[in-house]
C-alpha atoms as an extended CHARMM CRD file, in Angstrom:
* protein
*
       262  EXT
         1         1  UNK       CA             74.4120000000      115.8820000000      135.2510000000  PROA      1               0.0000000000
         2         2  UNK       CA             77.9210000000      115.5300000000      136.8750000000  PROA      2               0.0000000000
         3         3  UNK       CA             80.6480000000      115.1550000000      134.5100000000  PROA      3               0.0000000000
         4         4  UNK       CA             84.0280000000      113.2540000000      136.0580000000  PROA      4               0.0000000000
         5         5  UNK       CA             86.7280000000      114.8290000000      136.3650000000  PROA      5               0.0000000000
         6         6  UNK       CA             89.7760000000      114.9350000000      132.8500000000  PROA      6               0.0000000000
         7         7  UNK       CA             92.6120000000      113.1990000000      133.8550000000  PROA      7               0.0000000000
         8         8  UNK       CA             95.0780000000      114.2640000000      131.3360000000  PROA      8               0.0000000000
         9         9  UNK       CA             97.4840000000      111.7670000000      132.1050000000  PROA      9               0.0000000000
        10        10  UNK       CA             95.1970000000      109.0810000000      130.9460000000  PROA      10              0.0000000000
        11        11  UNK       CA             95.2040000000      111.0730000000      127.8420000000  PROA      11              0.0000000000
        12        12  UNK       CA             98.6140000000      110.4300000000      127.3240000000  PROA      12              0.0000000000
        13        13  UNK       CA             99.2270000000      107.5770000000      128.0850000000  PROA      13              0.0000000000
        14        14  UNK       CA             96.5760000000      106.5560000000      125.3040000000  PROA      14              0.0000000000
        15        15  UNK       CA             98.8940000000      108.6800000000      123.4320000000  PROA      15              0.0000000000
        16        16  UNK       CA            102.1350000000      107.1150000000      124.2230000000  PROA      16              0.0000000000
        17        17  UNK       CA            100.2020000000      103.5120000000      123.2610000000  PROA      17              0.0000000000
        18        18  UNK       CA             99.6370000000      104.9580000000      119.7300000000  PROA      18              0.0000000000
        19        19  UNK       CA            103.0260000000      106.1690000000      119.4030000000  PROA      19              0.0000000000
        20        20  UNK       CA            104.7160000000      102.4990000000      120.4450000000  PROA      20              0.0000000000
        21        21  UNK       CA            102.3420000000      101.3350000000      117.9670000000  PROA      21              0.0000000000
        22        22  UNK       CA            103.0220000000      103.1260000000      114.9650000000  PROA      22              0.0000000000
        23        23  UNK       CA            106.9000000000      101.9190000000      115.6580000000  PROA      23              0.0000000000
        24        24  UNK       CA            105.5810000000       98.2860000000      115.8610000000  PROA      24              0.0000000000
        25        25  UNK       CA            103.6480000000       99.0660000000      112.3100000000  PROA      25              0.0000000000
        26        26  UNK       CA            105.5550000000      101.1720000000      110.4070000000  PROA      26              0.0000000000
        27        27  UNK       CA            108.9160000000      101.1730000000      111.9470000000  PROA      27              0.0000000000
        28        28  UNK       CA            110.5480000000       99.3140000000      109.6550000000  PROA      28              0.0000000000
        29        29  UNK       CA            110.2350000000      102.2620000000      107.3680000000  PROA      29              0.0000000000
        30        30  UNK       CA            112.6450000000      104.3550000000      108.7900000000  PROA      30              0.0000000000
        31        31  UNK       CA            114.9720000000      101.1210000000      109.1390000000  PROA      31              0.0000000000
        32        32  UNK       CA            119.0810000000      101.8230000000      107.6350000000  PROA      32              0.0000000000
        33        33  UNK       CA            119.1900000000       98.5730000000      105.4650000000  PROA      33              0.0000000000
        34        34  UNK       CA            120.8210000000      100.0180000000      102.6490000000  PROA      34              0.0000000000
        35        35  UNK       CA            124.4320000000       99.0750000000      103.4980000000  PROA      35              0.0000000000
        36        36  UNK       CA            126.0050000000      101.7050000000      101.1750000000  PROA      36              0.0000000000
        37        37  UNK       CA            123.9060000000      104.4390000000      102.3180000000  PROA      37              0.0000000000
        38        38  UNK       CA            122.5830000000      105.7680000000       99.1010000000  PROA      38              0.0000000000
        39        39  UNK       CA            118.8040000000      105.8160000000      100.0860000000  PROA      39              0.0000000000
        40        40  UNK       CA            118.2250000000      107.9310000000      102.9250000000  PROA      40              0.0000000000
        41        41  UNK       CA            115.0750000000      105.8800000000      104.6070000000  PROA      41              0.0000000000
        42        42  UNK       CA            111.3200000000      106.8730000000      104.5620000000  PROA      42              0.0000000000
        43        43  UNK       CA            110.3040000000      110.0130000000      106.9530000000  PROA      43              0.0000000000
        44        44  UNK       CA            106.9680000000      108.5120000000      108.7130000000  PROA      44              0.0000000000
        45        45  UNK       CA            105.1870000000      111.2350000000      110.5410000000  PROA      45              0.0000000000
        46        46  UNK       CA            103.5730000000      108.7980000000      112.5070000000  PROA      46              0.0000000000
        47        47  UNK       CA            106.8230000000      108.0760000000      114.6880000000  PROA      47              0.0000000000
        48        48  UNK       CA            106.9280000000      111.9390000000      114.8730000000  PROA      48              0.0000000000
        49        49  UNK       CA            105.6860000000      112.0990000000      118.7920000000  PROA      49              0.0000000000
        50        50  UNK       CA            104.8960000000      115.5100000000      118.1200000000  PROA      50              0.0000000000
        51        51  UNK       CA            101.9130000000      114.1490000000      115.8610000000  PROA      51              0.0000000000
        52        52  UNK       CA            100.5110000000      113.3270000000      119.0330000000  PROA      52              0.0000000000
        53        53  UNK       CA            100.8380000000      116.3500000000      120.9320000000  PROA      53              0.0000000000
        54        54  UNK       CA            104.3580000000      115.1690000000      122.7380000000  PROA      54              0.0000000000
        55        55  UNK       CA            106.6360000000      118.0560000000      122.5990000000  PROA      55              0.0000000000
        56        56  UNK       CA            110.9850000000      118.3790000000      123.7710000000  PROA      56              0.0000000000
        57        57  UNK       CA            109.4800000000      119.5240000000      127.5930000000  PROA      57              0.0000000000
        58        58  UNK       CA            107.6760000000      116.4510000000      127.4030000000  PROA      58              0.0000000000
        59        59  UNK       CA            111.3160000000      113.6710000000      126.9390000000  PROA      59              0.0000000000
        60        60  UNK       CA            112.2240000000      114.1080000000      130.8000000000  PROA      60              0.0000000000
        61        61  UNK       CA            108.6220000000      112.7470000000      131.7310000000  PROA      61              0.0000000000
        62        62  UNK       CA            107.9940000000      109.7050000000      133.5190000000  PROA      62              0.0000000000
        63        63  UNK       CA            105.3830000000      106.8970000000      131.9950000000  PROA      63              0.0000000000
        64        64  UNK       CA            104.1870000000      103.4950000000      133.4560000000  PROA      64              0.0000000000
        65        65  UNK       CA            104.1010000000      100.9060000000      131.3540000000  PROA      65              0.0000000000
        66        66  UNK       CA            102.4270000000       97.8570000000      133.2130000000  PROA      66              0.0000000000
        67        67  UNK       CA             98.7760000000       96.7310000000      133.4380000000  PROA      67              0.0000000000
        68        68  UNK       CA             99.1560000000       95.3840000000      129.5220000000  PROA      68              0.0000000000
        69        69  UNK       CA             98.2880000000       92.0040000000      130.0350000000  PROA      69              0.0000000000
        70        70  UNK       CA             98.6600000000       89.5570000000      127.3960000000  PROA      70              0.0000000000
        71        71  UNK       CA            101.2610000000       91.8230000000      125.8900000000  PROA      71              0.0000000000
        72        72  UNK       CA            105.1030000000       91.1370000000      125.8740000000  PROA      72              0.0000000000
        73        73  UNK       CA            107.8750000000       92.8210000000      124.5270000000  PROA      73              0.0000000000
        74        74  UNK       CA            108.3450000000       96.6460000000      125.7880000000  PROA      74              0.0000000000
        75        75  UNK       CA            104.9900000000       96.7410000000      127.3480000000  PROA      75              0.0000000000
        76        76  UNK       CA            105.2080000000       93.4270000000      129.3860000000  PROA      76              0.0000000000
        77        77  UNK       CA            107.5450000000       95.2680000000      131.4650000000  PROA      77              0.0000000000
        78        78  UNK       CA            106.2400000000       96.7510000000      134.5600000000  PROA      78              0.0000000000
        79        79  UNK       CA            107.9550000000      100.3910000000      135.1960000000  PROA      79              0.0000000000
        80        80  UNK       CA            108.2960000000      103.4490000000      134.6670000000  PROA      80              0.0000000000
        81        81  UNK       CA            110.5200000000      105.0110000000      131.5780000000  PROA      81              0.0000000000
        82        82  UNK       CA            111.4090000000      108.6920000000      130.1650000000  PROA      82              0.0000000000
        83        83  UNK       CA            109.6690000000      109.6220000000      127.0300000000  PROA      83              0.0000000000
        84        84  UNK       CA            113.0170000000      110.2010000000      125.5870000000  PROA      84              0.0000000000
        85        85  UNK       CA            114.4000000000      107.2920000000      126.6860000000  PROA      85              0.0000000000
        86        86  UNK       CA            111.3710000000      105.4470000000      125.3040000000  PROA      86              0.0000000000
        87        87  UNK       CA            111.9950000000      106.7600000000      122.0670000000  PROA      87              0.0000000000
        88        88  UNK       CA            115.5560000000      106.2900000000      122.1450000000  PROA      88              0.0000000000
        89        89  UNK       CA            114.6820000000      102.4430000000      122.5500000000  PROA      89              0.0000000000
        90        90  UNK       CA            112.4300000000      102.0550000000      120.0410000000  PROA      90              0.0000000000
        91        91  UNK       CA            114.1850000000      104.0120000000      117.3130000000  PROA      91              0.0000000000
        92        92  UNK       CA            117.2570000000      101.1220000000      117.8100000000  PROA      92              0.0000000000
        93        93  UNK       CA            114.7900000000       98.0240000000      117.4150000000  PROA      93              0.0000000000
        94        94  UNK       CA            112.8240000000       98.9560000000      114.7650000000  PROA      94              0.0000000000
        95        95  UNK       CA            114.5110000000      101.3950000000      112.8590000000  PROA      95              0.0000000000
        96        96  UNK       CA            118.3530000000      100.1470000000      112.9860000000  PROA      96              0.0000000000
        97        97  UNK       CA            119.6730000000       97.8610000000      110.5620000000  PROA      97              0.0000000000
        98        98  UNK       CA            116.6550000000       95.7720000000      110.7360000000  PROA      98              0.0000000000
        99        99  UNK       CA            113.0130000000       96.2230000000      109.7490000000  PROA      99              0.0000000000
       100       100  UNK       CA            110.7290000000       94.1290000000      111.5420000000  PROA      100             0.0000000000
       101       101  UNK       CA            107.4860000000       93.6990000000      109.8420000000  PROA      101             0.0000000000
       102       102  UNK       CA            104.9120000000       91.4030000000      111.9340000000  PROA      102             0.0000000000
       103       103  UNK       CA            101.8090000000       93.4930000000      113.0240000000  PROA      103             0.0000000000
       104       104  UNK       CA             99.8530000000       92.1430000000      110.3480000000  PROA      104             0.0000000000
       105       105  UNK       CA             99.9320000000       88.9380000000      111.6650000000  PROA      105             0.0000000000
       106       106  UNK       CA             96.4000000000       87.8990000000      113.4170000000  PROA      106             0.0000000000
       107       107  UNK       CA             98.0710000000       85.5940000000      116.0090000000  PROA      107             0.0000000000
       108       108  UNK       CA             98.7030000000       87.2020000000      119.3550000000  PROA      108             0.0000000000
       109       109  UNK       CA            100.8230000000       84.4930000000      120.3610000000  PROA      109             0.0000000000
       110       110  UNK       CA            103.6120000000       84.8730000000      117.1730000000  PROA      110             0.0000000000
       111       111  UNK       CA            103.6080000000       88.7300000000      117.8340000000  PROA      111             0.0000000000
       112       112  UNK       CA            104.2040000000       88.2600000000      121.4020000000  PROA      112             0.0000000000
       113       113  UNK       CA            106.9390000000       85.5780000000      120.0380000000  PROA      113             0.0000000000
       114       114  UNK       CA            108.4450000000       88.5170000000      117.8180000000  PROA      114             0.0000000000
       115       115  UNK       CA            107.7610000000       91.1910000000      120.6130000000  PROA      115             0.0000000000
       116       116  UNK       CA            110.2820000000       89.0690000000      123.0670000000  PROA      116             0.0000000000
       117       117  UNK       CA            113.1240000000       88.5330000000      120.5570000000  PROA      117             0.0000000000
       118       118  UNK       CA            113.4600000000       92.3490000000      119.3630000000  PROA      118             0.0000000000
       119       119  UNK       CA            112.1110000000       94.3330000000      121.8210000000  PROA      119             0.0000000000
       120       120  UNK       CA            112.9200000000       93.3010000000      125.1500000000  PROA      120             0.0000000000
       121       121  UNK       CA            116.8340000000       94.2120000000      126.3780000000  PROA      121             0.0000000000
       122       122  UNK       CA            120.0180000000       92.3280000000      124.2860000000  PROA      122             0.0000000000
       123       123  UNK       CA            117.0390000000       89.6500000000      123.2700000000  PROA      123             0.0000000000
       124       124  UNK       CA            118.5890000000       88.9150000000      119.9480000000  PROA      124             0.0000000000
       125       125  UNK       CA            121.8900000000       88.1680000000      121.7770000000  PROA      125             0.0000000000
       126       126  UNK       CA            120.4710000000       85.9890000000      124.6650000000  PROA      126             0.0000000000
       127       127  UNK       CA            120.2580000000       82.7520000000      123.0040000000  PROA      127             0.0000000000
       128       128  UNK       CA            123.0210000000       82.9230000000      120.8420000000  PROA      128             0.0000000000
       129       129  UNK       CA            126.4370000000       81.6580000000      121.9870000000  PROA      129             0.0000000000
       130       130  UNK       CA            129.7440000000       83.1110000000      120.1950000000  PROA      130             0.0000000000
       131       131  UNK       CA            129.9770000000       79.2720000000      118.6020000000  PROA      131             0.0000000000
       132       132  UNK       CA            126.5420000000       79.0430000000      117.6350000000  PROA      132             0.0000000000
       133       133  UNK       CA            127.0680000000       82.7160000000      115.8410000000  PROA      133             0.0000000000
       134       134  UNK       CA            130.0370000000       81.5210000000      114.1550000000  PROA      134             0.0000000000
       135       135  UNK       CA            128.2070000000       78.3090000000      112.9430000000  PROA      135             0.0000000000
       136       136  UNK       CA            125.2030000000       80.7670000000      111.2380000000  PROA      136             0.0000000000
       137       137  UNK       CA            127.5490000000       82.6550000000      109.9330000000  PROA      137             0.0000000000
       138       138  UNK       CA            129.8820000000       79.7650000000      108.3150000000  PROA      138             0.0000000000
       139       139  UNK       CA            126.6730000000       78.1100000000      106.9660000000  PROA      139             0.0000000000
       140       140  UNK       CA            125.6170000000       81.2290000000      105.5740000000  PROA      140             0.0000000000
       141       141  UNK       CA            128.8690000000       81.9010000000      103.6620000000  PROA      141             0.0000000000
       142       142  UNK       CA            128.8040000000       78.3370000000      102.1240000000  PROA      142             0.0000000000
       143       143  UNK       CA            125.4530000000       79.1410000000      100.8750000000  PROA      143             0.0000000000
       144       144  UNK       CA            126.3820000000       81.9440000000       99.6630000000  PROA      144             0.0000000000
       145       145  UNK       CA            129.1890000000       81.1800000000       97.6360000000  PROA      145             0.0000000000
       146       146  UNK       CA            127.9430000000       77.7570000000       96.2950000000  PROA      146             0.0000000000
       147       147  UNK       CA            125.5630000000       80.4140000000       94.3660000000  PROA      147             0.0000000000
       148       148  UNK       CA            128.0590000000       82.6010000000       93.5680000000  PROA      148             0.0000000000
       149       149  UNK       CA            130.0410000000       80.2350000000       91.8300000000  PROA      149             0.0000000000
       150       150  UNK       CA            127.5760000000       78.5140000000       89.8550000000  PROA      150             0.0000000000
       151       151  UNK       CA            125.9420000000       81.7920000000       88.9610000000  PROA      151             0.0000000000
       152       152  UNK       CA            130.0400000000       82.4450000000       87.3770000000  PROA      152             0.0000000000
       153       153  UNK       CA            130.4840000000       79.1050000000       86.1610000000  PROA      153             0.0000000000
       154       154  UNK       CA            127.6040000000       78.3150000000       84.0960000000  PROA      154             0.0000000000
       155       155  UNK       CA            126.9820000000       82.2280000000       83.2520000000  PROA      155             0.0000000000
       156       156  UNK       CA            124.4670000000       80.7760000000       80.2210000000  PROA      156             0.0000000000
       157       157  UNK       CA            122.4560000000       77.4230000000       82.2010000000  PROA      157             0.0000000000
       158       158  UNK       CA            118.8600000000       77.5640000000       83.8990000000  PROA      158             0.0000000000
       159       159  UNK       CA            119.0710000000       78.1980000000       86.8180000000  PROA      159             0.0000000000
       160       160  UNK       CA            117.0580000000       78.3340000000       90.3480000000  PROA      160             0.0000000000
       161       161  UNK       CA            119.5880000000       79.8010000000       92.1510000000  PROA      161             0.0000000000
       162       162  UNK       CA            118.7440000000       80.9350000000       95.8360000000  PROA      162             0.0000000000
       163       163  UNK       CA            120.1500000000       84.5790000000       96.1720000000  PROA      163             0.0000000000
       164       164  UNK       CA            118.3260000000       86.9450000000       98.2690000000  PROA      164             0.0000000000
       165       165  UNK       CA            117.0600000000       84.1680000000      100.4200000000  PROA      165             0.0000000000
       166       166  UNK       CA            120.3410000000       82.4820000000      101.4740000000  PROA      166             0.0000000000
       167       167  UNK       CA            119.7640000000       82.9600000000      104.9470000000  PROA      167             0.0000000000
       168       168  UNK       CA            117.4240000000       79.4540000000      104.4470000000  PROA      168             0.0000000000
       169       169  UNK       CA            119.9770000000       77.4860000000      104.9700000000  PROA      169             0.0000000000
       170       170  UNK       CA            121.3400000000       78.3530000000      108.3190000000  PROA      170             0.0000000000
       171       171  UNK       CA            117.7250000000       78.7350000000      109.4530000000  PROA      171             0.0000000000
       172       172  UNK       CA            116.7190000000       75.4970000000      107.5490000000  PROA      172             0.0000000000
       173       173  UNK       CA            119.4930000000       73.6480000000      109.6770000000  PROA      173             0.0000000000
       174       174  UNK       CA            119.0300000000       75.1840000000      112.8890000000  PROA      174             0.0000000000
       175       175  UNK       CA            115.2990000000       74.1050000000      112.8910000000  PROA      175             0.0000000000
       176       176  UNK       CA            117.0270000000       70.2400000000      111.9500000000  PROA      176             0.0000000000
       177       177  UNK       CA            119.2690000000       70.4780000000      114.5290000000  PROA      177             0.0000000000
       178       178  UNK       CA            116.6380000000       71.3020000000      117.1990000000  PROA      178             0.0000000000
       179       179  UNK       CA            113.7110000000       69.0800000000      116.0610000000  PROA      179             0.0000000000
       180       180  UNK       CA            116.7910000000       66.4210000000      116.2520000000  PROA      180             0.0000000000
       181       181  UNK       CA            117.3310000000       67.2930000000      120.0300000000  PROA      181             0.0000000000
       182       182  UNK       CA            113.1700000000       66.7000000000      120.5340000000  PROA      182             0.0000000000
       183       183  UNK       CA            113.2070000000       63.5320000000      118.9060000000  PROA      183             0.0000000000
       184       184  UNK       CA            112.9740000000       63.5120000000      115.2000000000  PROA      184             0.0000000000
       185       185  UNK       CA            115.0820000000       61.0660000000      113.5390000000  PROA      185             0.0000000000
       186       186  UNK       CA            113.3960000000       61.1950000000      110.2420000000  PROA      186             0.0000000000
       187       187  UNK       CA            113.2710000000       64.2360000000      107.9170000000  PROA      187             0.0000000000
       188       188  UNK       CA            111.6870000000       64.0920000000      104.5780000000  PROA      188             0.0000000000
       189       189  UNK       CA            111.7110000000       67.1870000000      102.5770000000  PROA      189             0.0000000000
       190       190  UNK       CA            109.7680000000       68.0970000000       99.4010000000  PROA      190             0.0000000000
       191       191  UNK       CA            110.9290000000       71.5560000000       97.9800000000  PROA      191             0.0000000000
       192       192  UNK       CA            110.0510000000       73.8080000000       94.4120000000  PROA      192             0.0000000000
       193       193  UNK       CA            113.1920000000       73.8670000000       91.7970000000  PROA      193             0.0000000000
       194       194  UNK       CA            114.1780000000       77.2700000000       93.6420000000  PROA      194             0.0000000000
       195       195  UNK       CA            117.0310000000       76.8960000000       96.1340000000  PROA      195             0.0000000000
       196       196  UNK       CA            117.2740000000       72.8120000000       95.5410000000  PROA      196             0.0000000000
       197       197  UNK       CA            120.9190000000       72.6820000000       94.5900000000  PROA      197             0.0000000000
       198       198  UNK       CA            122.1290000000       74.7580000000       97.5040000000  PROA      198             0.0000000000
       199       199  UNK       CA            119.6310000000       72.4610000000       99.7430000000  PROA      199             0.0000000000
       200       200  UNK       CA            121.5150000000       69.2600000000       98.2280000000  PROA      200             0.0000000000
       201       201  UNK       CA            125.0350000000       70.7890000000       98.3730000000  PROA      201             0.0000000000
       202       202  UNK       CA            124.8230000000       72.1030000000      102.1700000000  PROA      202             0.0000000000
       203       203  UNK       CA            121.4980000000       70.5880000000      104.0390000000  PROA      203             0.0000000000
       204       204  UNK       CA            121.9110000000       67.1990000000      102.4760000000  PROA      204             0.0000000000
       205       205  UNK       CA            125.2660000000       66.9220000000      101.5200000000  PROA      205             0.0000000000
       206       206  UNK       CA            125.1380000000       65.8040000000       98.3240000000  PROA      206             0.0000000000
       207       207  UNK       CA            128.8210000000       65.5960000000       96.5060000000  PROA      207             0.0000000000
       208       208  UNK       CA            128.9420000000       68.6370000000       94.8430000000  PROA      208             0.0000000000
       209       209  UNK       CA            131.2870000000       66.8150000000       92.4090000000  PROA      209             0.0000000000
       210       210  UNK       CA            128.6010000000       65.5160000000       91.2240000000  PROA      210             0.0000000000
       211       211  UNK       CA            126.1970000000       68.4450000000       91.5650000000  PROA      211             0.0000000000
       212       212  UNK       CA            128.6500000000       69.7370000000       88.6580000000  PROA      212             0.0000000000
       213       213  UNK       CA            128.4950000000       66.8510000000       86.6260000000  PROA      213             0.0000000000
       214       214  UNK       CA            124.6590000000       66.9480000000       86.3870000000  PROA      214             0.0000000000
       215       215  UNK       CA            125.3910000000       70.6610000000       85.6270000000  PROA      215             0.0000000000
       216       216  UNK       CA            127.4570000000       69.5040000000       82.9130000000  PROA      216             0.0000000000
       217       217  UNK       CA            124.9450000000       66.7000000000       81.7590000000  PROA      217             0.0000000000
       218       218  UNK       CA            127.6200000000       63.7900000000       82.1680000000  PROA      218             0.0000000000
       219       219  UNK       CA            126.3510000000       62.3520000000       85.1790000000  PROA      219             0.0000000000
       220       220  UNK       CA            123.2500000000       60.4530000000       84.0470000000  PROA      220             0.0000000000
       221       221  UNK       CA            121.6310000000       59.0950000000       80.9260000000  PROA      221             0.0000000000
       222       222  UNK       CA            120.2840000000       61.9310000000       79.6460000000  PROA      222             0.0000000000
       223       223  UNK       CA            117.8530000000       60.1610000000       77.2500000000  PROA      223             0.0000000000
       224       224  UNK       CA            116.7320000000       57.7280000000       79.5810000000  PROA      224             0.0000000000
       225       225  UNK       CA            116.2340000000       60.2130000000       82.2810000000  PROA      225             0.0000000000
       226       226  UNK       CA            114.1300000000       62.7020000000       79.5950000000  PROA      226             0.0000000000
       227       227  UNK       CA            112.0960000000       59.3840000000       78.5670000000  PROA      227             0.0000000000
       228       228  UNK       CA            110.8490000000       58.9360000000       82.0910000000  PROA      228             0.0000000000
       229       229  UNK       CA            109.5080000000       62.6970000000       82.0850000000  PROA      229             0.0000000000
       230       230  UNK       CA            106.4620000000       64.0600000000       80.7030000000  PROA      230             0.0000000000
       231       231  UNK       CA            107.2580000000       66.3330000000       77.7360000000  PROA      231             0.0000000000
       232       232  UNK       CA            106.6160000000       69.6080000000       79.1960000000  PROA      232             0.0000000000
       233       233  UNK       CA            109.4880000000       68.5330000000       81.9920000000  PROA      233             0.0000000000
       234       234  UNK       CA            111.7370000000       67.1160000000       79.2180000000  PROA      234             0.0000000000
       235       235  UNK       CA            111.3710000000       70.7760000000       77.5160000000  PROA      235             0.0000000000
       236       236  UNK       CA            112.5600000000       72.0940000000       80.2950000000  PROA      236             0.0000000000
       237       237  UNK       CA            115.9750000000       71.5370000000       80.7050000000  PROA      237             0.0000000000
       238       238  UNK       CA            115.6320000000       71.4380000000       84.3340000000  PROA      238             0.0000000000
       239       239  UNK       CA            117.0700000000       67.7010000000       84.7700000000  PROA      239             0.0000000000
       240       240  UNK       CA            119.6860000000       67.9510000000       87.8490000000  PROA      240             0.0000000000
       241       241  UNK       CA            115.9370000000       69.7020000000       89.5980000000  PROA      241             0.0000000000
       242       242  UNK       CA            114.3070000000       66.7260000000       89.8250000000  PROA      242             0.0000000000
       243       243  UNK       CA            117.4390000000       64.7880000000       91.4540000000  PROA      243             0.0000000000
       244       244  UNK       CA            117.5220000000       63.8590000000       95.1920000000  PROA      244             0.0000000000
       245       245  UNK       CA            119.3790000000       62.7270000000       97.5810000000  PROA      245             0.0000000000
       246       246  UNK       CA            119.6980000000       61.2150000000      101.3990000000  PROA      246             0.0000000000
       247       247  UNK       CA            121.7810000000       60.9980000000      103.9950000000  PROA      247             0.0000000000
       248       248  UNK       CA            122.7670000000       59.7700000000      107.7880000000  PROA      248             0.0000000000
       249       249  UNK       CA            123.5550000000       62.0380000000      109.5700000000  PROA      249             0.0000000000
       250       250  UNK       CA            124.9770000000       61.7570000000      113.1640000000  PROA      250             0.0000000000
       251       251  UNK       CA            125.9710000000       64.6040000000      115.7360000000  PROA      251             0.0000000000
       252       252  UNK       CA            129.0700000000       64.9020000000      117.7760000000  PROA      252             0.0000000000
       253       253  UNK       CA            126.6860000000       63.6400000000      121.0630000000  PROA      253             0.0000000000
       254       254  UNK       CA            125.3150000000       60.3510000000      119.1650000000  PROA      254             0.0000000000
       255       255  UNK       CA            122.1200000000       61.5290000000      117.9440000000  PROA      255             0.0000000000
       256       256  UNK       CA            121.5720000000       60.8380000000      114.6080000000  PROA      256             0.0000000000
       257       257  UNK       CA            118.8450000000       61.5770000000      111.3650000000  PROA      257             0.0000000000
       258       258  UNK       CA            118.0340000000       60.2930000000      108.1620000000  PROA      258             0.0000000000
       259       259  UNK       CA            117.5930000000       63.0360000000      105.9940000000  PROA      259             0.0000000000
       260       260  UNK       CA            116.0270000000       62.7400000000      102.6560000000  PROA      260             0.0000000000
       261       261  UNK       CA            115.2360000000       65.4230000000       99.8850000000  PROA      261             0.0000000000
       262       262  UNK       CA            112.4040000000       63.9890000000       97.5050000000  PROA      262             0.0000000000
């Protein structure tokens, strides 16, 4: 019996593939997202390269990373990087001021889909023109504050507002705008109480004059409206939820949309 020769840089390089793994798992961990700084993050000993025998000596190394087929991201990328640069890299994707949480996901295609937009070089900034950031941001802020101020001006009425999850409605237009440019000209959306108002007020552009009159009850026969309603919804107090809207909508190049919230 003839044993083959150890080749301990096959060792490590399984090595290294466990240690750009655990940042793909449990990166998001370590990430900074409290803004004031109060809760120092999560210390993960599995993005300790030391708990895989990697030591300081070790940083100035040289690995390859190609012959991952099927993979994207950091690993679709055919050379040869320091350890420490390595690190370095991974540390600012997944444990900056974002934590990416995807490796549960069973589809190789939407990780690779992920991989390409965080991991490979400025990918969050390559498809993004200053305009297009400006836009996100302005829808964003008129989400934002359409909560705010009913949240302030009806301090005591039921509501469904949509904080914590106002970054919907940039993302909810942006996938409009697009599926406009491939040929949709009819959207028709069907959506839970939560987040409806702010959908009406900035997706459909509903008057929000008149969002605050059904706020305020004095924009529809109440009675009637109730009457039409089982009783459990006329308990509810949850009228100006059931209201829709619709609306034409045409871009600056000519393309246009009916959209509709049922």
């Amino acid at each position: 019996y003839i044993s083959a020769p150890h080749d301990s840089r096959s060792d490590d390089n399984v090595k290294l593939i466990h240690l750009i793994r655990a940042y793909q798992n449990m990166g998001h961990r370590m990430s900074a997202i409290d803004p004031l700084g109060i809760v120092e993050p999560e210390l993960v000993q599995e993005l300790n390269p030391e708990s895989y025998g990697f030591t300081q000596a070790d940083m100035s190394r040289e690995f390859d990373l190609s012959g991952f087929d099927g993979i994207r991201g950091i690993l679709a990328q055919t050379r040869v990087v320091t350890l420490g640069h390595l690190l370095e890299t991974l540390k600012k994707i997944y444990c900056g001021s974002i934590g990416v949480e995807y490796m549960h996901i069973a589809s190789r295609e939407k990780c690779n889909f992920i991989r390409d937009r965080f991991e490979l070089p400025n990918a969050p900034l390559t498809e993004l023109s200053q305009a297009e950031k400006l836009q996100t941001l302005e829808r964003l802020a008129f989400a934002s504050k359409l909560e705010q101020f009913l949240k302030t001006k009806w301090t005591t009425a039921k509501r469904f507002g949509l904080e914590g999850c106002e970054s919907f409605i940039p993302g909810f237009k942006s996938l409009i705008d697009r599926s406009t440019e491939l040929g949709v000209r009819n959207v028709i959306i069907g959506m839970p109480h939560r987040g409806r108002l702010n959908v009406l007020a900035n997706v459909v552009r509903k008057d929000m004059s008149v969002i605050f009159r059904e706020f305020e009850g004095t924009q529809i026969d109440a009675n009637k409206f109730f009457n039409e309603l089982t009783e459990s919804y006329a308990q509810s107090g949850d009228v100006k939820y059931h209201l829709g809207a619709s609306l034409n909508r045409t871009y600056p190049d000519g393309r246009s949309v009916h959209l509709s919230l049922a």
